[in-house]
Coordinates of C-alpha atoms in Angstrom, one line a residue:
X1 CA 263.7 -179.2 -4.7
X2 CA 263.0 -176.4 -1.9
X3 CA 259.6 -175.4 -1.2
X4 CA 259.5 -171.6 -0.2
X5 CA 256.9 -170.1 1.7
X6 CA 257.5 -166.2 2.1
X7 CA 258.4 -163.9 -0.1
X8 CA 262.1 -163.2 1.5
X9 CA 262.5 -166.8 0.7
X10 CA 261.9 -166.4 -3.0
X11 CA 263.1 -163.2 -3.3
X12 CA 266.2 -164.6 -1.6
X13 CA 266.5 -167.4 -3.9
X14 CA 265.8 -165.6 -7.0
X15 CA 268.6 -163.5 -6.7
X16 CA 270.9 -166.6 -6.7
X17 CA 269.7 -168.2 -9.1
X18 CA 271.5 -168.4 -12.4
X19 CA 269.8 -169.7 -16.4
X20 CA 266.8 -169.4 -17.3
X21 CA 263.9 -169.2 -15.2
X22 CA 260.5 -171.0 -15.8
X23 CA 257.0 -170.2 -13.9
X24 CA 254.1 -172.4 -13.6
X25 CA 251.5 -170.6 -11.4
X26 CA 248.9 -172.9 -9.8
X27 CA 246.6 -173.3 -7.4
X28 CA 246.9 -176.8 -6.5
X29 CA 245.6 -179.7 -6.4
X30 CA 247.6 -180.8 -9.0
X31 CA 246.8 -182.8 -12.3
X32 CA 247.9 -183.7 -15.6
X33 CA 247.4 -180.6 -17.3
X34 CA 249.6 -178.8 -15.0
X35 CA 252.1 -181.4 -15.1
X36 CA 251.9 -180.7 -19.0
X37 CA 252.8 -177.1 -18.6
X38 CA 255.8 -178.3 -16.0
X39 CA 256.8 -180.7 -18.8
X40 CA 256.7 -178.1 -21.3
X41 CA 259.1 -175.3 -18.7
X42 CA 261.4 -178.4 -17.8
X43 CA 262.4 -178.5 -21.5
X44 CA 263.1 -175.1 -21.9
X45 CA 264.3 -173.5 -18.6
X46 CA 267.3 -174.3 -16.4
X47 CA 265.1 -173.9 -13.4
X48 CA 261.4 -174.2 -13.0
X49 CA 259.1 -173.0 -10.0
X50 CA 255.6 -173.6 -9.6
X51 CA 253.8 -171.5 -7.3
X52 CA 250.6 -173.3 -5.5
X53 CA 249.0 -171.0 -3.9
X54 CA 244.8 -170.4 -3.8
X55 CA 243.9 -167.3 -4.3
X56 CA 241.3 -165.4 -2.2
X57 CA 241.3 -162.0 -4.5
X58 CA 239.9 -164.2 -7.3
X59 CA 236.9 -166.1 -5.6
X60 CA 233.4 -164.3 -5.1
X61 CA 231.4 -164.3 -1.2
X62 CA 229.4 -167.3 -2.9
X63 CA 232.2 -169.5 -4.8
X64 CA 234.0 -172.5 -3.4
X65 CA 236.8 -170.9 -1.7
X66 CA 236.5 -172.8 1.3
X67 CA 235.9 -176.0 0.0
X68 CA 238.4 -175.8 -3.4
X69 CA 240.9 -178.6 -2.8
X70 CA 243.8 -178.4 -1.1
X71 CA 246.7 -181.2 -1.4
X72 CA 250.0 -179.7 -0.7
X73 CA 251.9 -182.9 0.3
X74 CA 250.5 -184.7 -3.1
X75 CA 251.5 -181.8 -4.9
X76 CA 254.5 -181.6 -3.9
X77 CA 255.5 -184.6 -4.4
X78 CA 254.3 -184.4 -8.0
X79 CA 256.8 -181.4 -8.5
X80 CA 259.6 -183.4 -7.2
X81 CA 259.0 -186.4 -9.3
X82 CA 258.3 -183.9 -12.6
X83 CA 261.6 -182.5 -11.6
X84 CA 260.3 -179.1 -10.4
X85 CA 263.6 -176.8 -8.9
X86 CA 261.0 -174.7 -6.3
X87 CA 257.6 -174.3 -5.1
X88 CA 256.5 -171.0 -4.2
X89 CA 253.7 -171.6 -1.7
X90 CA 252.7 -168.6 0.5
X91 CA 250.0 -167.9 2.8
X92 CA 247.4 -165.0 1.4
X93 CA 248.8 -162.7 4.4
X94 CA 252.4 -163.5 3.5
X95 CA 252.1 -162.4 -0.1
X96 CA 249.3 -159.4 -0.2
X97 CA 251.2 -158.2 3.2
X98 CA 252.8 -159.7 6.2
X99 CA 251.9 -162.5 8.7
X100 CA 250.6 -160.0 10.9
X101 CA 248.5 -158.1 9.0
X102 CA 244.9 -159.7 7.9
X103 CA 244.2 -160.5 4.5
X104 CA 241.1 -158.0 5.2
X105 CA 243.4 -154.8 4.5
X106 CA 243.2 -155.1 0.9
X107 CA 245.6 -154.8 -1.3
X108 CA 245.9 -152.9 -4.3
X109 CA 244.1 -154.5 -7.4
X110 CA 245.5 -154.6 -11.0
X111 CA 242.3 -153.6 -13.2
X112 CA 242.0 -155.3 -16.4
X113 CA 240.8 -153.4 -19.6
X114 CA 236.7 -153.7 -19.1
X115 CA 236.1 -155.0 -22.5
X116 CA 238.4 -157.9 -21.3
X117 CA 236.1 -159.0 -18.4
X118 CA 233.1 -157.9 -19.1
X119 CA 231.8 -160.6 -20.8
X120 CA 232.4 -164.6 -21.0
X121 CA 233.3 -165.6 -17.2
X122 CA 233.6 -162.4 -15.8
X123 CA 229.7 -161.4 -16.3
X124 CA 229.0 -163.9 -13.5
X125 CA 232.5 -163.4 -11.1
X126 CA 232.5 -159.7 -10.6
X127 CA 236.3 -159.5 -9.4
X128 CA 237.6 -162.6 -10.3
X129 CA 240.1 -161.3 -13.2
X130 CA 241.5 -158.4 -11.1
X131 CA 242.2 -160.7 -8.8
X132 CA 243.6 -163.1 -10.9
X133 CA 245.9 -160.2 -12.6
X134 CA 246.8 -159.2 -9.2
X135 CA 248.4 -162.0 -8.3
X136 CA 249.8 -162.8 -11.6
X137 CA 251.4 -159.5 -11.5
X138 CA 252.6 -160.2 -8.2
X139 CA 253.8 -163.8 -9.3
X140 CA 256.0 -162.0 -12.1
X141 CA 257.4 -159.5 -10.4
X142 CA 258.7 -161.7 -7.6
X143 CA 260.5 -164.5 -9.6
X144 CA 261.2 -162.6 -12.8
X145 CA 260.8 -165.7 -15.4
X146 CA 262.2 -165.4 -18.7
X147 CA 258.9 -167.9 -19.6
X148 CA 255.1 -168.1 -17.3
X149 CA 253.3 -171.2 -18.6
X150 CA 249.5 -170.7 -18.6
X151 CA 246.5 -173.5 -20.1
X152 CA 244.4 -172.5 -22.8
X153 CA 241.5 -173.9 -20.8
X154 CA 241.5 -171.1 -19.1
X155 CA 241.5 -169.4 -22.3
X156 CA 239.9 -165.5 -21.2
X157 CA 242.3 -165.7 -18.4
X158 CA 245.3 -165.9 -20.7
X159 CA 244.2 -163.4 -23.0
X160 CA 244.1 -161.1 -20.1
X161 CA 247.4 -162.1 -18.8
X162 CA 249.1 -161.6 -22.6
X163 CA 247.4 -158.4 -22.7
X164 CA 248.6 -157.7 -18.7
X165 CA 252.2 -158.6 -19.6
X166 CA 252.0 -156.2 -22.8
X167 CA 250.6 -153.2 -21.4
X168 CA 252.7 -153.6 -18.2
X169 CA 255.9 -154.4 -19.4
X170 CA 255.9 -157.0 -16.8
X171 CA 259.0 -160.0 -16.8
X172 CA 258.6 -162.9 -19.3
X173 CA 256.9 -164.5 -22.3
X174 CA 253.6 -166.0 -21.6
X175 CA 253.1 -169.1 -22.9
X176 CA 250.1 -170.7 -24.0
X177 CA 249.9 -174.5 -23.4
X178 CA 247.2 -176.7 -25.1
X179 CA 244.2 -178.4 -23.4
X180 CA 244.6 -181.9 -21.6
X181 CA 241.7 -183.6 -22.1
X182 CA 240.3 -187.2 -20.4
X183 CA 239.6 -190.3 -22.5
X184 CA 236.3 -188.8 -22.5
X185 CA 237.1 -185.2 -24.1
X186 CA 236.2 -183.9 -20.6
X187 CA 239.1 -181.0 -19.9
X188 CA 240.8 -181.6 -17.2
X189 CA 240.3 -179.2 -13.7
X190 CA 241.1 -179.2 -10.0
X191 CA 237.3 -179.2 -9.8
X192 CA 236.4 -181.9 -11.9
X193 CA 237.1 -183.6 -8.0
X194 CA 234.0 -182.1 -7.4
X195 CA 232.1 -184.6 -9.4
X196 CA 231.1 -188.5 -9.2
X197 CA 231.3 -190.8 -12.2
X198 CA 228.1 -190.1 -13.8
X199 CA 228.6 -186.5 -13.3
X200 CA 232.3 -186.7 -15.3
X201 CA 230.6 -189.1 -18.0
X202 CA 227.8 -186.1 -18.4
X203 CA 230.3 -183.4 -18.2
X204 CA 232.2 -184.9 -21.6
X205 CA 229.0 -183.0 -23.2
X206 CA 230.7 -180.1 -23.5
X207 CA 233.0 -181.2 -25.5
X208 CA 231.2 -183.0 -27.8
X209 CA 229.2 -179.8 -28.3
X210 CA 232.4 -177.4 -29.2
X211 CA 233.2 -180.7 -31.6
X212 CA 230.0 -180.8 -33.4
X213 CA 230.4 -176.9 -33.8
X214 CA 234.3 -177.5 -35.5
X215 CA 232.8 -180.3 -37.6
X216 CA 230.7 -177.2 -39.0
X217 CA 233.4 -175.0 -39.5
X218 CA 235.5 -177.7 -41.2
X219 CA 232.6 -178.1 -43.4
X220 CA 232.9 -174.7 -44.7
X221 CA 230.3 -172.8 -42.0
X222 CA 231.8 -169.5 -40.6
X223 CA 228.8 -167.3 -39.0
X224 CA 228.4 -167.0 -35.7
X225 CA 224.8 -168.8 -35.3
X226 CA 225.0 -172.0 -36.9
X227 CA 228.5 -172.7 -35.5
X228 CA 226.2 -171.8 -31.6
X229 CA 222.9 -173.4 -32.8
X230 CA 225.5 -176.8 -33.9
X231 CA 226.8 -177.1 -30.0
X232 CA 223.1 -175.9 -28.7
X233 CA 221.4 -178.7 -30.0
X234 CA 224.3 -181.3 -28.8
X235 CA 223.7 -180.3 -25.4
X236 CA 220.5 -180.7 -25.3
X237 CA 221.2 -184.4 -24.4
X238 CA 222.4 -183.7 -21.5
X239 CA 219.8 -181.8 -19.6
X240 CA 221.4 -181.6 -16.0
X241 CA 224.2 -178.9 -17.8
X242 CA 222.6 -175.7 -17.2
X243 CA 224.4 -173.4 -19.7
X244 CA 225.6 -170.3 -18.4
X245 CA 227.3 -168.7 -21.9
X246 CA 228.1 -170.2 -24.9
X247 CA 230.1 -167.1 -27.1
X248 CA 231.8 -167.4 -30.4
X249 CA 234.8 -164.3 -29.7
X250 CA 238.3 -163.6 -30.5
X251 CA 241.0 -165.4 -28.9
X252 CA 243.0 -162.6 -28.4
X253 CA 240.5 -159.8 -27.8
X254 CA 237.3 -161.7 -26.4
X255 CA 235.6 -159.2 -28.7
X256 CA 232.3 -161.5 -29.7
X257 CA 232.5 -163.0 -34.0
X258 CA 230.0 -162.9 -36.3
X259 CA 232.1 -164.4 -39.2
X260 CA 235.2 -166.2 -38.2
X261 CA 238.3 -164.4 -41.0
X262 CA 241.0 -165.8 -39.7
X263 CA 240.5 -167.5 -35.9
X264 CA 237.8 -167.9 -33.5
X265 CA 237.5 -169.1 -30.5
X266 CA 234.1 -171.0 -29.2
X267 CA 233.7 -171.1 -25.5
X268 CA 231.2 -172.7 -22.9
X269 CA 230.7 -172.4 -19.6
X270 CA 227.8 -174.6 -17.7
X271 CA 227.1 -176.1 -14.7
X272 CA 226.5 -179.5 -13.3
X273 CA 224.9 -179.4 -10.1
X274 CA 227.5 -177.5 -7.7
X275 CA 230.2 -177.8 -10.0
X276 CA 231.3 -174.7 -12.3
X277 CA 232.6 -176.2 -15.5
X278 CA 234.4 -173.9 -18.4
X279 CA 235.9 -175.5 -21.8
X280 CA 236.8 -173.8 -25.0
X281 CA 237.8 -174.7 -28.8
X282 CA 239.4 -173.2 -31.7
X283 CA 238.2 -172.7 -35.0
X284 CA 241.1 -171.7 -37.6
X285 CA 240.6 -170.6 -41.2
X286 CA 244.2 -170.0 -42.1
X287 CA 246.8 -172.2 -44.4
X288 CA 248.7 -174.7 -42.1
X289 CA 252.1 -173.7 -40.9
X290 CA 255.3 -176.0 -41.4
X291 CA 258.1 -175.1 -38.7
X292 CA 261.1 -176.9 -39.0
X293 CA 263.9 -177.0 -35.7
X294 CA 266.7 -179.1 -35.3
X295 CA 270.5 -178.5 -34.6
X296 CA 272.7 -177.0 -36.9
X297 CA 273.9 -178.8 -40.2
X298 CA 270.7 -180.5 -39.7
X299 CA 269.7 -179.1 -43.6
X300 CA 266.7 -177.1 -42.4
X301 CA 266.4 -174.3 -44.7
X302 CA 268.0 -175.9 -48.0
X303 CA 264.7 -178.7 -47.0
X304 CA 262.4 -175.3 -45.7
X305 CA 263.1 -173.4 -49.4
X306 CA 262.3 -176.4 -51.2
X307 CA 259.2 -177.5 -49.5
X308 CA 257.8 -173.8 -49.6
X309 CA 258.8 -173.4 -53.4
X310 CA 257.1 -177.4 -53.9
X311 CA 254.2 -176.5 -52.5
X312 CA 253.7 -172.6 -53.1
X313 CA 254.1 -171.8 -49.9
X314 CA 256.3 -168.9 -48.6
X315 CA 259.6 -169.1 -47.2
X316 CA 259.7 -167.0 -44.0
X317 CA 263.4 -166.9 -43.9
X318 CA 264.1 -165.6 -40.6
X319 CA 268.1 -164.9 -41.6
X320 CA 266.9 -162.5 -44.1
X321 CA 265.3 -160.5 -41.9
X322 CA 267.8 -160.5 -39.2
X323 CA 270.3 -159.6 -42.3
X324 CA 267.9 -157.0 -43.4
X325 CA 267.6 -155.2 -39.8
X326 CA 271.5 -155.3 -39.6
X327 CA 271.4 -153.5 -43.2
X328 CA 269.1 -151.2 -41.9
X329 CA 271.1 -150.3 -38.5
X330 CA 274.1 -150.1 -40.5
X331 CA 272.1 -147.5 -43.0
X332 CA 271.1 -145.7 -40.2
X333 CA 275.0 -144.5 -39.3
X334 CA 274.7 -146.9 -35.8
X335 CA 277.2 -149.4 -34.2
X336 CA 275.7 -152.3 -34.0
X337 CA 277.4 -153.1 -30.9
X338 CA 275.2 -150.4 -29.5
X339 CA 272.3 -152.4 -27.9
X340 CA 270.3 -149.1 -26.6
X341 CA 270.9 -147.2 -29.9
X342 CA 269.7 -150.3 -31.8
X343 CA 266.5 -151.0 -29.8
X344 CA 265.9 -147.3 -30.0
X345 CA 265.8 -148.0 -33.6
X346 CA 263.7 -151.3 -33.9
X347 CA 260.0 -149.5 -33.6
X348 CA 261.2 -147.5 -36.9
X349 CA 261.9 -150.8 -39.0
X350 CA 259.0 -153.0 -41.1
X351 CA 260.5 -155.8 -43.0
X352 CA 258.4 -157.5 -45.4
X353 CA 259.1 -160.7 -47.1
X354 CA 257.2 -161.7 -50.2
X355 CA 257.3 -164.5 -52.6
X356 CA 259.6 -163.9 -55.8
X357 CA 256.6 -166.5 -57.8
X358 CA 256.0 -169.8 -57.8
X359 CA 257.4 -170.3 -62.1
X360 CA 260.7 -170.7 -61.2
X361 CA 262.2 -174.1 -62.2
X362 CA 264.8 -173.1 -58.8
X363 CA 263.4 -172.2 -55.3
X364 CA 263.8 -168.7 -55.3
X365 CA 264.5 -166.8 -51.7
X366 CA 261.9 -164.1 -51.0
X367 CA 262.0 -160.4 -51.7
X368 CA 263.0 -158.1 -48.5
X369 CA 261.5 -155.1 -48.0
X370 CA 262.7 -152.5 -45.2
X371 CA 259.9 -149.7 -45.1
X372 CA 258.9 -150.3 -48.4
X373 CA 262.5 -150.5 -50.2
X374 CA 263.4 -153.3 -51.4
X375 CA 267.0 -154.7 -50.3
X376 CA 266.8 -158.2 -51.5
X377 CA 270.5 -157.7 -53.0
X378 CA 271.7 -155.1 -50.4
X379 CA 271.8 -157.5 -47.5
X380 CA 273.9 -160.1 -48.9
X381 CA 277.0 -157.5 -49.0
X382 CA 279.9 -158.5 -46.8
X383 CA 279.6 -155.2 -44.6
X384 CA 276.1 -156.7 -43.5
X385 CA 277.4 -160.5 -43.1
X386 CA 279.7 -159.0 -40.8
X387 CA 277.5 -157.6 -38.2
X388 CA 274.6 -159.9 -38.8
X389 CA 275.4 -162.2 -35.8
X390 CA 276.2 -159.5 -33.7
X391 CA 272.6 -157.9 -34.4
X392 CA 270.9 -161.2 -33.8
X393 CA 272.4 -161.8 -30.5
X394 CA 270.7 -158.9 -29.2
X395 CA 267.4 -160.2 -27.1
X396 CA 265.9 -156.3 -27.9
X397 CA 266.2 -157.5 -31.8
X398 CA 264.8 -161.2 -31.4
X399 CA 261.8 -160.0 -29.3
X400 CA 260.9 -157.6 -32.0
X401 CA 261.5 -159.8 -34.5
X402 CA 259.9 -162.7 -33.5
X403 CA 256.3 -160.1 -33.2
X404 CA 257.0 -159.7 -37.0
X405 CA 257.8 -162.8 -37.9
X406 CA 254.7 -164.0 -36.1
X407 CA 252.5 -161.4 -38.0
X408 CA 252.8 -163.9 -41.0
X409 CA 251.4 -166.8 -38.7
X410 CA 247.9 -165.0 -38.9
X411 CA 247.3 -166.2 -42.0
X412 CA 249.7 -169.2 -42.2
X413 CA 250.8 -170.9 -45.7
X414 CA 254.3 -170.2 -44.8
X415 CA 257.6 -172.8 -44.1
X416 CA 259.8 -171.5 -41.2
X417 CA 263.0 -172.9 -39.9
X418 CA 265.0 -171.9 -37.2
X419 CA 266.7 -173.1 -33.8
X420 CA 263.3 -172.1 -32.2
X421 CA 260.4 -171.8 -34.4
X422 CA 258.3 -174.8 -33.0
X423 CA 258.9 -174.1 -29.5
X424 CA 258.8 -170.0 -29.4
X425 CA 257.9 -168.4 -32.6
X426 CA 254.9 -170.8 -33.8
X427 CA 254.1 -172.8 -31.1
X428 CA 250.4 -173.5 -32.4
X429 CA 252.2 -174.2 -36.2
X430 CA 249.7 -177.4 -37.6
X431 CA 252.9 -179.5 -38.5
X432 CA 256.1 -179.1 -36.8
X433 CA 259.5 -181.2 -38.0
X434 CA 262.9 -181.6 -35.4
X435 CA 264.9 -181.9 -38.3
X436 CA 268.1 -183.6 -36.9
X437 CA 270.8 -186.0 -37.8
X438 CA 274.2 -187.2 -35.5
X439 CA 277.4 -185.3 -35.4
X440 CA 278.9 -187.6 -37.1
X441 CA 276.9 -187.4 -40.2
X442 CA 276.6 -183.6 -40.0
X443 CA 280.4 -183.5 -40.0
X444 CA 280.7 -185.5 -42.9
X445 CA 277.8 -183.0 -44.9
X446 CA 280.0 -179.9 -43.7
X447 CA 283.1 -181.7 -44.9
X448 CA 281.5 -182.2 -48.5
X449 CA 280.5 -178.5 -48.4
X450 CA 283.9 -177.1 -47.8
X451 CA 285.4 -179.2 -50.5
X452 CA 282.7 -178.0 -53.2
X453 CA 283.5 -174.6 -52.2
X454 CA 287.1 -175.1 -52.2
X455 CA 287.3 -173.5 -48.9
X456 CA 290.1 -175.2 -46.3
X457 CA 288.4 -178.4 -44.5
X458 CA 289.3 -179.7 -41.4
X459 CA 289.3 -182.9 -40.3
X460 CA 286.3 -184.7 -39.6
X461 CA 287.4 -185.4 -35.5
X462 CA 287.9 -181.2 -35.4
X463 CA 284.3 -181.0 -37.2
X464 CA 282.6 -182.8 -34.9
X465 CA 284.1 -181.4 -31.7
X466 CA 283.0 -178.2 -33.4
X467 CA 279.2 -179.1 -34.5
X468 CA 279.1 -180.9 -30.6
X469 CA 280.0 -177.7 -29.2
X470 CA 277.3 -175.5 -30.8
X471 CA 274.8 -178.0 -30.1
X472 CA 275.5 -177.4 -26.2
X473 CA 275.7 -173.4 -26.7
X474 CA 272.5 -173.8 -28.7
X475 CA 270.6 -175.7 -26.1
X476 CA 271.9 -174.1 -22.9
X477 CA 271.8 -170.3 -24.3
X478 CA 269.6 -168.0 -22.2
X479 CA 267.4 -166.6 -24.9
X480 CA 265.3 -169.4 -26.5
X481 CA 267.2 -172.4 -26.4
X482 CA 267.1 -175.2 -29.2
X483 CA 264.7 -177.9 -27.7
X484 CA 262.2 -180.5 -29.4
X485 CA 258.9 -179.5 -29.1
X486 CA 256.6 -182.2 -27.3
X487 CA 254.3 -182.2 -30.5
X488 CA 257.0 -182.1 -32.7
X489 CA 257.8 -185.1 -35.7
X490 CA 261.3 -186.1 -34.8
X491 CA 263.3 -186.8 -38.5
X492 CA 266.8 -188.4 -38.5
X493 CA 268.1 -187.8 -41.8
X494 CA 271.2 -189.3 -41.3
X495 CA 269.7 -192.3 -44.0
X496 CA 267.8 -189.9 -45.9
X497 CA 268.7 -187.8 -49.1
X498 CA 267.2 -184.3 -49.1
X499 CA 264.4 -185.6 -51.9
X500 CA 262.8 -188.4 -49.2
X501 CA 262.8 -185.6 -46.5
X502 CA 261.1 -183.2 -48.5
X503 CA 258.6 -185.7 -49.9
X504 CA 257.6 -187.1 -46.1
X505 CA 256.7 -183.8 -45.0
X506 CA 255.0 -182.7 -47.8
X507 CA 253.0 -185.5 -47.6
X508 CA 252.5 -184.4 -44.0
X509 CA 251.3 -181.0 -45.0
X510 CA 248.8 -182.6 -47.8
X511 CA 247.2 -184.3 -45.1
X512 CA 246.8 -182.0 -42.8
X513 CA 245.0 -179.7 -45.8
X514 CA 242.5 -182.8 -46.2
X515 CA 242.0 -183.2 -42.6
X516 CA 240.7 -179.6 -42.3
X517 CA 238.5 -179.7 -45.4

């Protein structure tokens, strides 16, 4: 591991360094939520750097700048033993300028839209998100990651940074990582340092108020003011937390809820004598999501059809829609091996998928639709076959793709399968399956395929080498790699016939659909 401390040093590094690139920005003072989100870019980055750096632009003249915690040497010994490659860990003068010249000559500010930051935490810290988007822009620029991990603790932050990202065109997919919590429920801070035991055990308030609120909502209340008044009158045993906002908004947006649709988001920030404290929760109306991973010949979509047609879900099937983009490109008079001409042409392309009924004794695949034509039957032809994996190789087409694909997450009640869908395309998916079985047994299923199709079959040494060696391509490639996501249900189906697969995770889904009821 190298710790860096200028910007020629990183920028040095950088352009040696080859895969893919994971960024954990910090400020220190290290703890187990961050060591989540280094977890979480270990898996799925060849390298990972953590920048620890505290942040002057994004404190106020009365905040705890001086006296927020500071523990380099600890921290960086965390990163080694979490297995970071580099921590990026500058001085303010180093990064906004140049050792010489004081972090009094300002630098220029990234402005975040006003609706973003004008409410929530940025009505009391005039500053702090351009300061925070400053530095993240910064951050991005300089090591170019192909993935930034953020904590949804910090949840009006990261909806700025997506937004930042978007409107910028800045390096990377940000990636939201879920709340580590204490024993307690407390969530987890560099400041909670701040506080002595009876102060942390008082401080779990907070999240027993967003719970009592999500008890509510899973009861069947939506509107904004019960869902408040249910945390309001849960903090009220704690009197020493002052309140300082407690909003029901849009994740994304911030914009403030009166009905929750599809997703809210409750948040709370309070105080508890000098310490600032900020926690959030969720509050989701939508059908769960199933996402299935696992290597291939692991049976994921044969199992992803049926469980969508046993339970009247839809099938997203991601192939179709990389087949229907291909038949699209190829309608279109373009090469596909024309990767400018074809992202030129993926703003003009809608693909739909929508369930063929739920009567059918057979799962059914969906219906495609490209601009409103169907070409369910269109993209099967062997003109489109051909190009298909040259079109999906194309990180211009899975980027755009994915955003479409996630569309259908809004509402959920859909089964995806794919090398990446827990990990990249429905991270936040309520029940996600690594499908897998050993080389050895896929072999033996791709053998038994070959022969019902009375195609040629290898042997079953050949078929292994061959399965072994896409599994390596798979989970070394650049553009999301196939890795088990840490939430994910691991299922070895080398002892399992297709009908006890299906049943376990259908019983899965039923349960999940109780829990939220």
């Amino acid at each position: 591991m190298r710790v860096l401390k200028t910007v020629e040093g990183l920028t040095c590094w950088r352009a040696q360094a080859t895969g893919t690139v994971g960024l954990v920005p910090t400020m220190g003072a290290l703890h187990e939520g961050h060591l989540s989100l280094i977890s979480q870019a270990r898996r799925a980055n060849t390298c990972v750097v953590v920048s620890i750096f505290v942040n002057p632009l994004q404190f106020g003249p009365n905040e705890d700048l001086d006296r927020y915690p500071r523990t380099l040497a600890a921290d960086v010994a965390q990163c080694e033993a979490a297995g970071v490659d580099v921590i990026f860990a500058p001085t303010a003068a180093g990064l906004y300028g140049t050792e010489t010249q004081p972090i009094d000559a300002q630098p220029l500010k990234v402005v975040p839209p006003t609706e973003m930051v004008n409410r929530l935490c940025g009505a009391s810290r005039p500053g702090h998100f351009e300061g925070v988007a400053t530095v993240v822009t910064k951050l991005l620029n300089l090591v170019r990651p192909h993935r930034a991990y953020f904590g949804q603790k910090d949840a009006q932050q990261l909806a700025i940074i997506r937004r930042l990202v978007q409107d910028l065109n800045l390096p990377g997919q940000v990636v939201g990582c879920p709340i580590v919590r204490s024993q307690s429920g407390l969530a987890l801070s560099s400041r909670n340092r701040y506080m002595n035991e009876p102060e942390l055990q008082q401080a779990a308030i907070l999240y027993q108020a967003l719970s009592a609120a999500k008890a509510k909502f899973k009861a069947g209340v939506r509107s904004r003011q019960p869902l408040i008044q249910a945390a309001i009158e849960a903090l009220q045993t704690a009197p020493a937390l002052q309140t300082e906002y407690l909003d029901l908004v849009h994740p994304d947006t911030l914009i403030p809820l009166n009905i929750v649709e599809t997703t809210g988001m409750l948040a709370i920030a309070a105080h508890l004598g000098a310490t600032r404290l900020i926690d959030n929760i969720l509050l989701r109306t939508r059908q769960p999501i199933i996402a299935i991973d696992g290597p291939a010949g692991a049976g994921k979509s044969t199992v992803a059809r049926r469980i969508a047609h046993q339970l009247g879900l839809l099938y997203l099937d991601t192939g179709a829609m990389y087949r229907a983009l291909t038949w699209f490109v190829l309608s279109q008079g373009i090469n596909p091996t024309d990767e400018v001409a074809v992202a030129e042409l993926l703003p003009t392309c809608e693909i739909k998928l929508t369930s063929q009924g739920k009567d059918h004794h057979d799962p059914q695949p969906p219906e495609v639709w490209v601009n409103g034509a169907s070409v369910t039957q269109a993209i099967r032809t062997p003109e489109v076959t051909a190009q298909v994996s040259t079109i999906a190789a194309q990180s211009a087409v899975r980027e755009a793709l994915v955003k479409q694909q996630q569309q259908y997450g809004v509402q959920g009640g859909i089964v995806a399968d794919g090398r990446d869908i827990c990990t990249h395309v429905f991270p936040h998916a309520e029940l996600k399956i690594f499908l897998t079985a050993s080389v050895q047994e896929r072999a033996r299923r791709r053998q038994r395929d070959l022969v019902a199709q009375s195609l040629p079959v290898p042997d079953l040494a050949e078929l292994e080498t061959l399965i072994a060696d896409r599994d390596r391509k798979d989970s070394t490639r650049e553009i999301s790699p196939l890795r088990q996501a840490e939430d994910a249900l691991e299922l070895v189906t080398d002892d399992l016939s297709a009908e006890d697969v299906i049943h376990k995770i259908c019983s899965l889904y039923q349960q999940i659909t109780v829990d939220q009821t």
